[in-house]
Structure formats: C-alpha cells, structure tokens
Coordinates of C-alpha atoms and ligand atoms in Angstrom, one line a residue:
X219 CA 140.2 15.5 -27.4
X220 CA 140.1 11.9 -28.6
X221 CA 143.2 9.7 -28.4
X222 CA 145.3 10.1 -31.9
X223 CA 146.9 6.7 -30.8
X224 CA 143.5 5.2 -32.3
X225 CA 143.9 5.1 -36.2
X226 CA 140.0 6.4 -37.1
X227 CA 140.8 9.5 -35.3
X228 CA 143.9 10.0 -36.6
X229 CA 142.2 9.9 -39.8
X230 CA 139.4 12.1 -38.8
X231 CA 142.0 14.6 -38.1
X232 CA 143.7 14.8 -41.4
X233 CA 140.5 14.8 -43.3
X234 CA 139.1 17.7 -41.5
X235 CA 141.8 19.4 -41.8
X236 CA 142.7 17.9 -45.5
X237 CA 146.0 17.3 -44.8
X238 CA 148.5 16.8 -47.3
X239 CA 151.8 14.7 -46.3
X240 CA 154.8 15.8 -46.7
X241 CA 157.6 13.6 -47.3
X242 CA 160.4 15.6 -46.8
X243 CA 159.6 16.6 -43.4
X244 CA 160.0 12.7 -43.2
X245 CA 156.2 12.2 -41.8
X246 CA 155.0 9.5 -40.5
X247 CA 152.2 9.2 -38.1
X248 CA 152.0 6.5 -35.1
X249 CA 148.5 5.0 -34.9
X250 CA 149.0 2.2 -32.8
X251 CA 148.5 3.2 -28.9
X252 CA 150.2 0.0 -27.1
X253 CA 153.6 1.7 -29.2
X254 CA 152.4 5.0 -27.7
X255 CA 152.4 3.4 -24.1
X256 CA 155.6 1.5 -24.6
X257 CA 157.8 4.6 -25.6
X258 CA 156.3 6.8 -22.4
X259 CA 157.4 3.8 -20.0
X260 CA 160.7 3.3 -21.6
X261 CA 161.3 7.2 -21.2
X262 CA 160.5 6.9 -17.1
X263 CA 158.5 10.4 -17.4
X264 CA 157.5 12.0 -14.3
X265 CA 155.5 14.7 -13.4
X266 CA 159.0 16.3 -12.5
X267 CA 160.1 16.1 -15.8
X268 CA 160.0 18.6 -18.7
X269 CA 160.1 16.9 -21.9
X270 CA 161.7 18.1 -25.4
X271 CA 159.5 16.2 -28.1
X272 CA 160.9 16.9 -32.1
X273 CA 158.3 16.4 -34.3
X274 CA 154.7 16.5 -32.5
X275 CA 153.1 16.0 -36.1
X276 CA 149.5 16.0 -35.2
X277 CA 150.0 15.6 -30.9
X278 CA 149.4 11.9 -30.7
X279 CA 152.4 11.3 -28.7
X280 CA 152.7 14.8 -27.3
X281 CA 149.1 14.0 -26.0
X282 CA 150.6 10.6 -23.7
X283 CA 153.6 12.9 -23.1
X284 CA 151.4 16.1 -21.4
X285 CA 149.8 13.2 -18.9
X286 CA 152.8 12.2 -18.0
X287 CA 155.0 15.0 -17.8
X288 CA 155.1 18.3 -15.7
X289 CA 155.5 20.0 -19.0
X290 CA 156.4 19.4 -22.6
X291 CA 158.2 21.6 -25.2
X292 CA 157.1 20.5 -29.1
X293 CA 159.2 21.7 -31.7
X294 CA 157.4 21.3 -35.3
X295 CA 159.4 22.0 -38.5
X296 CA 155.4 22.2 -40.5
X297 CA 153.4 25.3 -40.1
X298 CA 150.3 23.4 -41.6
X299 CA 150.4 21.1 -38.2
X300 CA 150.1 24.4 -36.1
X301 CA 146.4 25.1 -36.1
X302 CA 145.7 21.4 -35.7
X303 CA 148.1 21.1 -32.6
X304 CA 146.4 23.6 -31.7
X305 CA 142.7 21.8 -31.3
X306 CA 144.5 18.5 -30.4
X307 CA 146.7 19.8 -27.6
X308 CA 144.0 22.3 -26.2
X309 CA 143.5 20.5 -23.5
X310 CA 146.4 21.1 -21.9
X311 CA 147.9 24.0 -20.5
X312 CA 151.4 22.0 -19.5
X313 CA 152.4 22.1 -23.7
X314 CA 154.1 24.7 -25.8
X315 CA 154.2 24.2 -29.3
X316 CA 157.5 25.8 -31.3
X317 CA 157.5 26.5 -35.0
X318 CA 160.8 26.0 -35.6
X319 CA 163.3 23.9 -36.9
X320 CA 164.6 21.7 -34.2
X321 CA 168.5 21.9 -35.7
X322 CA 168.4 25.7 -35.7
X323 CA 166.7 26.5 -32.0
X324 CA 169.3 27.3 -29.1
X325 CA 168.3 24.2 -27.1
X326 CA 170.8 24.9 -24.6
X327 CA 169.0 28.3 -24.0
X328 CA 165.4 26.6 -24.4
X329 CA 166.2 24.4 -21.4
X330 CA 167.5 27.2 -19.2
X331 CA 164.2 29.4 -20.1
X332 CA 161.5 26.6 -19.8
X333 CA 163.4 24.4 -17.1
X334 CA 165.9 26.5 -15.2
X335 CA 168.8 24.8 -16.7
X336 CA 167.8 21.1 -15.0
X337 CA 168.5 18.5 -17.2
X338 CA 165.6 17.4 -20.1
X339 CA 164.3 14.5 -20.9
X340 CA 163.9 14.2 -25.2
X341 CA 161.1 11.9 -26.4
X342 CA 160.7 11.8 -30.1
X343 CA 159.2 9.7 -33.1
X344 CA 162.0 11.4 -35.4
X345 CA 162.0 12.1 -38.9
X346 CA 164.1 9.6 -40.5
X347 CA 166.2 11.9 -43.1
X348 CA 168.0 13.7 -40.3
X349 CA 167.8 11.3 -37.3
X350 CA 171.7 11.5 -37.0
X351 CA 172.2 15.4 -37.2
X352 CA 169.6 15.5 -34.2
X353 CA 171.1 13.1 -32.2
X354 CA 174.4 14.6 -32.5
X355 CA 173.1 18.1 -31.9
X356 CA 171.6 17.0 -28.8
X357 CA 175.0 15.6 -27.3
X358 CA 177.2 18.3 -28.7
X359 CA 175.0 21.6 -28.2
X360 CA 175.6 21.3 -24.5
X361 CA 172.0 21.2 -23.3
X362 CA 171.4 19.3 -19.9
X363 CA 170.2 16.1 -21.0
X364 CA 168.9 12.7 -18.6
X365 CA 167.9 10.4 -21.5
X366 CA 166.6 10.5 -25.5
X367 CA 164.0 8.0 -26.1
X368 CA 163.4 7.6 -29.7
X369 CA 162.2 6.3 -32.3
X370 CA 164.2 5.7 -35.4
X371 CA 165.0 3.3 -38.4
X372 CA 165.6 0.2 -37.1
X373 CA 169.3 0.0 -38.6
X374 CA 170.4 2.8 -37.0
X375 CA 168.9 1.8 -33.8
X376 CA 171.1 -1.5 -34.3
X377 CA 174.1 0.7 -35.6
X378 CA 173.3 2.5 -32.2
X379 CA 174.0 0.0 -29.7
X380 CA 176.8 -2.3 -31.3
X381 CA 180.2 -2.8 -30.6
X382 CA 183.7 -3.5 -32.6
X383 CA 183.7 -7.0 -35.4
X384 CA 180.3 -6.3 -36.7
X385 CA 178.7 -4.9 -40.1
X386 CA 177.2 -1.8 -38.3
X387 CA 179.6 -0.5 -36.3
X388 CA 180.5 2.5 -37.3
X389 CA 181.2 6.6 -35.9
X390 CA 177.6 7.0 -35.0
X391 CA 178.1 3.6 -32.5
X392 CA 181.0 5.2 -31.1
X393 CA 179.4 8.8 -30.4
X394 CA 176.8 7.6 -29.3
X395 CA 178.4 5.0 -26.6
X396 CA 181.1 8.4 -25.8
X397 CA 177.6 10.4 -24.1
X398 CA 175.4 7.2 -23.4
X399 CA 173.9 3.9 -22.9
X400 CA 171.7 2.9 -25.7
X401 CA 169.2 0.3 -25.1
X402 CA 166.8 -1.2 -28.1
X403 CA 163.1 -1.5 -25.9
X404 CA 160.9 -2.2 -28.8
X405 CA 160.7 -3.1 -32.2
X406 CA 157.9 -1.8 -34.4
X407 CA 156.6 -2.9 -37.5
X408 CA 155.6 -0.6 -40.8
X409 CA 151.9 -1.0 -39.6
X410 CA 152.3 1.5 -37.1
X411 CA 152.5 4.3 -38.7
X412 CA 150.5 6.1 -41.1
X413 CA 151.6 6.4 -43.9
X414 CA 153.7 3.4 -43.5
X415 CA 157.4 3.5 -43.8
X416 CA 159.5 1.3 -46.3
X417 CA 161.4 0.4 -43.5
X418 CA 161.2 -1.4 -39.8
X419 CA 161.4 1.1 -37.1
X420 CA 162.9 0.4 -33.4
X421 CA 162.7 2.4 -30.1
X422 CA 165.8 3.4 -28.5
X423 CA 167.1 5.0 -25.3
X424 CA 170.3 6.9 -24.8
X425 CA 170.5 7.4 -21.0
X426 CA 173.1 10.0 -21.0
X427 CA 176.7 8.8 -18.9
X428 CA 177.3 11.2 -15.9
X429 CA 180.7 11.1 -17.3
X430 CA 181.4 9.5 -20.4
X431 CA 183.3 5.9 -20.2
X432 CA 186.8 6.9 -21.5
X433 CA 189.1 9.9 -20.4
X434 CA 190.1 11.7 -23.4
X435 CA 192.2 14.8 -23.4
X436 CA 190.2 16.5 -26.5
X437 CA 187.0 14.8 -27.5
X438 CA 186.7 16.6 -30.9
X439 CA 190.0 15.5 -31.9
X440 CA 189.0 11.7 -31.2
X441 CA 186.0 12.2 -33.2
X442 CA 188.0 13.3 -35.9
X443 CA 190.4 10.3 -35.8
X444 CA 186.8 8.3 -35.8
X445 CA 185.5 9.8 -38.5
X446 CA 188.8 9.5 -40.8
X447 CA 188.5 5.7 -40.0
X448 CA 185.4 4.9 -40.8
X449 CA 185.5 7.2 -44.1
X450 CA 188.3 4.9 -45.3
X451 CA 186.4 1.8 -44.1
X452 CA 188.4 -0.9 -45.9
X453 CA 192.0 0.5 -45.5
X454 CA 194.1 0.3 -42.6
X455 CA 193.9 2.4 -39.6
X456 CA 197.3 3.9 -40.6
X457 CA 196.7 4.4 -44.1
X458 CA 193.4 6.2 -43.3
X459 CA 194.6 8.2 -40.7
X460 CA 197.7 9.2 -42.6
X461 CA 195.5 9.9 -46.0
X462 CA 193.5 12.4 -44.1
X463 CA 194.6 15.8 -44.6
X464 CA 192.9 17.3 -41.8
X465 CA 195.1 15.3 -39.3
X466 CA 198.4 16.4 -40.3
X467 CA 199.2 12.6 -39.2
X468 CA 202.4 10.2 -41.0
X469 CA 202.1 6.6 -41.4
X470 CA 204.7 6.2 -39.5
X471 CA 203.9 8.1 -36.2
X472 CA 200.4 6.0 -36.5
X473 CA 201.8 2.8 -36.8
X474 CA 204.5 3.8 -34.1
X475 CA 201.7 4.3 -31.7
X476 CA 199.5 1.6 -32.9
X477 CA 202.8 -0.6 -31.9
X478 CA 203.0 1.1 -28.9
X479 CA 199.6 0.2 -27.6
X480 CA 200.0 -3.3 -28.4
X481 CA 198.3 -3.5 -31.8
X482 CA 199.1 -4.5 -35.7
X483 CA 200.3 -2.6 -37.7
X484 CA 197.6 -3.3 -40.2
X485 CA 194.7 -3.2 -38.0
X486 CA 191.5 -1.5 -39.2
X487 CA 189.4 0.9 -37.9
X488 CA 186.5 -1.3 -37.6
X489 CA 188.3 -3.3 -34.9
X490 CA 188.9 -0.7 -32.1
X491 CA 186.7 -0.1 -28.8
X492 CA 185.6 3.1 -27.7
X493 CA 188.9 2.8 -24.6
X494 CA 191.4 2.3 -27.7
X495 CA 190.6 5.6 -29.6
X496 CA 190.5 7.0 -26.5
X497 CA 193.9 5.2 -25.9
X498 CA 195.0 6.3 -29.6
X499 CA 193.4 10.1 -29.6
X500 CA 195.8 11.0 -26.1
X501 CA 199.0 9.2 -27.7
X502 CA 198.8 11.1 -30.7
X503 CA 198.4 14.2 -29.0
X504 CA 201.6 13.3 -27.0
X505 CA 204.4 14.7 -28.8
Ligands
SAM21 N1 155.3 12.6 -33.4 C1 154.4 12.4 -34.5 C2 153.9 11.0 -34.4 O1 154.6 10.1 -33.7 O2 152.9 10.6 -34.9 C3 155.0 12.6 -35.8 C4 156.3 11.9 -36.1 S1 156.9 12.1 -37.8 C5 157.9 10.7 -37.9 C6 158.2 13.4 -37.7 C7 157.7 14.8 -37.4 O3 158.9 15.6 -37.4 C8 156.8 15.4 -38.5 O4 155.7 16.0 -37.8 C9 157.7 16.4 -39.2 O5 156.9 17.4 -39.8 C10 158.6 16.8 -38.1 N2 159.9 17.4 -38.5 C11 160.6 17.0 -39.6 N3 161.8 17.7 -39.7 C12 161.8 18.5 -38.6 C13 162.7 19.5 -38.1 N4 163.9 19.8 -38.7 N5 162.4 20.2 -36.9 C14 161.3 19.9 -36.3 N6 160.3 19.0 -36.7 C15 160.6 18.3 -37.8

C-alpha cells in the first residue's frame, strides 16, 4: 500500500472511498511524512513493543507504527474508516483494528490479552474534543503504560509541561506531572493536516514516572483539593477550598495548615508545586 504520509494518496483514498469528514469525531488527517517520522522517533518504538494507537483514521500513522512495532492495537471510534483500514493496513499481519470507543474499552484488560500485562506504549494523533478525558483515562484506568506520545492542541501541550506563576498552569499540568515527564518534541503547523485545524498542534511525550515525584497518602483526595483550586481560580486557596462542598474543609483549618507549612494565608492556588499539594493533601488528612 502506498504511504498515506504523502498528501495525493491520502486524497486518492478518501475519494475512492468518498469519504465524508466528520467533525465531531474531531478528524483531522496528517499528510505530511517528515511529522509522521518525527512522532515514531520521539515514541522510541521497538520491535519489542506493542503499541495502543487512538484514532488510526485512515492508517497513515498506524502504517509507520506496524514497521516499527512488534504489534499495534488501533482503536477507531468511525465505522466508515473500517473497510478502508482494512485495504490500507492489509499489509500487515502485526495490526488489529478495534471498533470501539477508546473511553469505553477495558484497556487495562486489552493490555493483559494482547501483551501479557507488560507495559504499552500509546502513540496517537488524538481527537482534539476529548484529548484530556483520554489522557486521564490512560493514567487512572490502571493499564501498564511506558510512555504516551501525542499529538494534541498546541495549548494543552504547553498547559502540559508548565509549572507554578504562569497563565496555563492549571489541574491538567499537575496530573499530568503526578504520573509523568512531559516533553514538547515538535511543533506542527495547520498545514499538516487535512482538513486543516484552526489551531497549531504540538507533539508531546509523557514518559510515565516509575513512581510518581511526590508521596501522597490518597492521590484522589489531592486531586480533589486540585481541582477545587483551580475551579475557584481567582480566590484564595482557603476560600476555594473551604467553598467546596465536597471537601467538608473550614477556612480556618486551611489557613491553619497553610501557616503551618510556611505559606500566606492568602496564597492562591495557582502558586503551589506539585510537593506542596502533596505537602497540603497529607496535612489535611492529619486530624
Ligand atoms: N491517526 C490519524 C492521522 O493521524 O491521520 C487520524 C487522527 S484524527 C486527529 C483522530 C481520529 O480519532 C479520527 O480517526 C477519529 O475518528 C478518531 N476518534 C475520535 N473519537 C474517538 C474515540 N472516542 N475513540 C476512538 N477513536 C476516536
């Protein structure tokens, strides 16, 4: 089969096929093959490796990932890209194609059946309109993970990677950082992809911690502090923590342990590290 990565047979594809895009599957196609090579050396495949791709669309990248994988799993949401995966992937006998929505498959049990329970690598050029949801499934569902390479709005691969004091730091920088390293490898440009996005897209990879950075005694808890900060962006940490029912916390036990670990009183949210919600999340739970 030819190589998608070249836009003419991209295009030769969807006309013989008369494919209709679908916008709410979030459906953009990469045309641009030096993108194509740049995400399968950022994601350090190996021929040891199986690989979790979300969104195969019409192969392209699911093509570079069968070469360089022992085998790859490719979850589409669209059952009109079936019989074209189909004449695209046929080539290979290392790919399985699932119809299926990638946020309501047991990926926990999809790694133990196709990989024994070793740990996965994900490679993905995700749809946009639930980029978070996957990323968060993927860290919380428990499946055995070595790294996400993705790509993804280049905003959120910025909110991704940054740290306390800046516009975009926010509860997915904090989750993120809790189960991995995120590294920005390439920026890529509307011109890429057809159709073409509104917006600039960046690749990303999360290489997962063996053990995250901060000892915390309940994790979900500390992501619910997160959250409750970041929802009440502009107030103080105390005020926000203390106005969120779900917490059951006073404004004075907050500031009490804000004071504690050294801190105002009126600090916000924004301003913490990952180690001092850690810090924060155990104290509270101290009675
Ligand atoms: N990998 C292809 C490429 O790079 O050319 C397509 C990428 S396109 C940005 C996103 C793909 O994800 C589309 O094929 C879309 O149909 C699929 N998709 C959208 N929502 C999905 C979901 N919930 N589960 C699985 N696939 C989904």
């Amino acid at each position: 089969m030819a190589n998608l990565g070249i836009p003419r047979n991209t295009i030769e594809v969807l006309q013989k096929y008369n494919f209709n895009f679908q916008k709410k599957f979030g459906q953009n196609f990469l045309i641009d093959t030096s993108v194509l090579e740049r995400i399968i050396s950022a994601a350090q495949i190996t021929k040891e490796d199986m690989v979790l791709e979300i969104g195969p669309g019409i192969g392209t990248m699911t093509q570079y990932l069968a070469e360089a994988a022992g085998s790859v799993v490719a979850v589409e949401i669209d059952k009109n890209l079936i019989p074209i995966l189909e004449e695209t992937l046929s080539a290979y006998t290392n790919v399985t194609v699932i119809n299926e929505d990638v946020l309501k498959l047991d990926l926990r049990q999809l790694a133990e059946e196709k990989n024994g329970g070793k740990p996965i690598k994900v490679v993905a050029n995700l749809p946009y309109y639930i980029t978070t949801p996957i990323i968060m499934n993927l860290f919380e569902s428990g499946v055995p993970l070595n790294s996400i390479t993705i790509m993804v709005q280049k905003e959120v691969a910025e909110r991704m990677q940054v740290g306390p004091g800046t516009k975009d730091y926010g509860a997915l920088s904090l989750a993120v950082q809790y189960y991995a390293k995120p590294e920005i490898v390439a920026n890529v440009p509307p011109n890429c992809f057809i159709p073409r996005p509104s917006v600039g897209s960046a690749v990303i990879r999360l290489t997962r911690h063996e053990k995250p950075p901060v000892e915390v005694k309940d994790a979900q808890y500390m992501f619910s502090l997160i959250r409750a900060s970041f929802n009440q962006r502009r107030k103080t940490l105390a005020n926000g923590l203390s106005n969120a029912p779900e917490l059951g916390l006073s404004r004075d036990r907050v500031t009490e342990v804000l004071e504690n670990m050294g801190l105002s009183a009126t600090i916000r949210g924004e301003a913490l590290t990952l180690e001092q919600f850690a810090e924060l999340s155990n104290r509270l739970l101290t009675k």
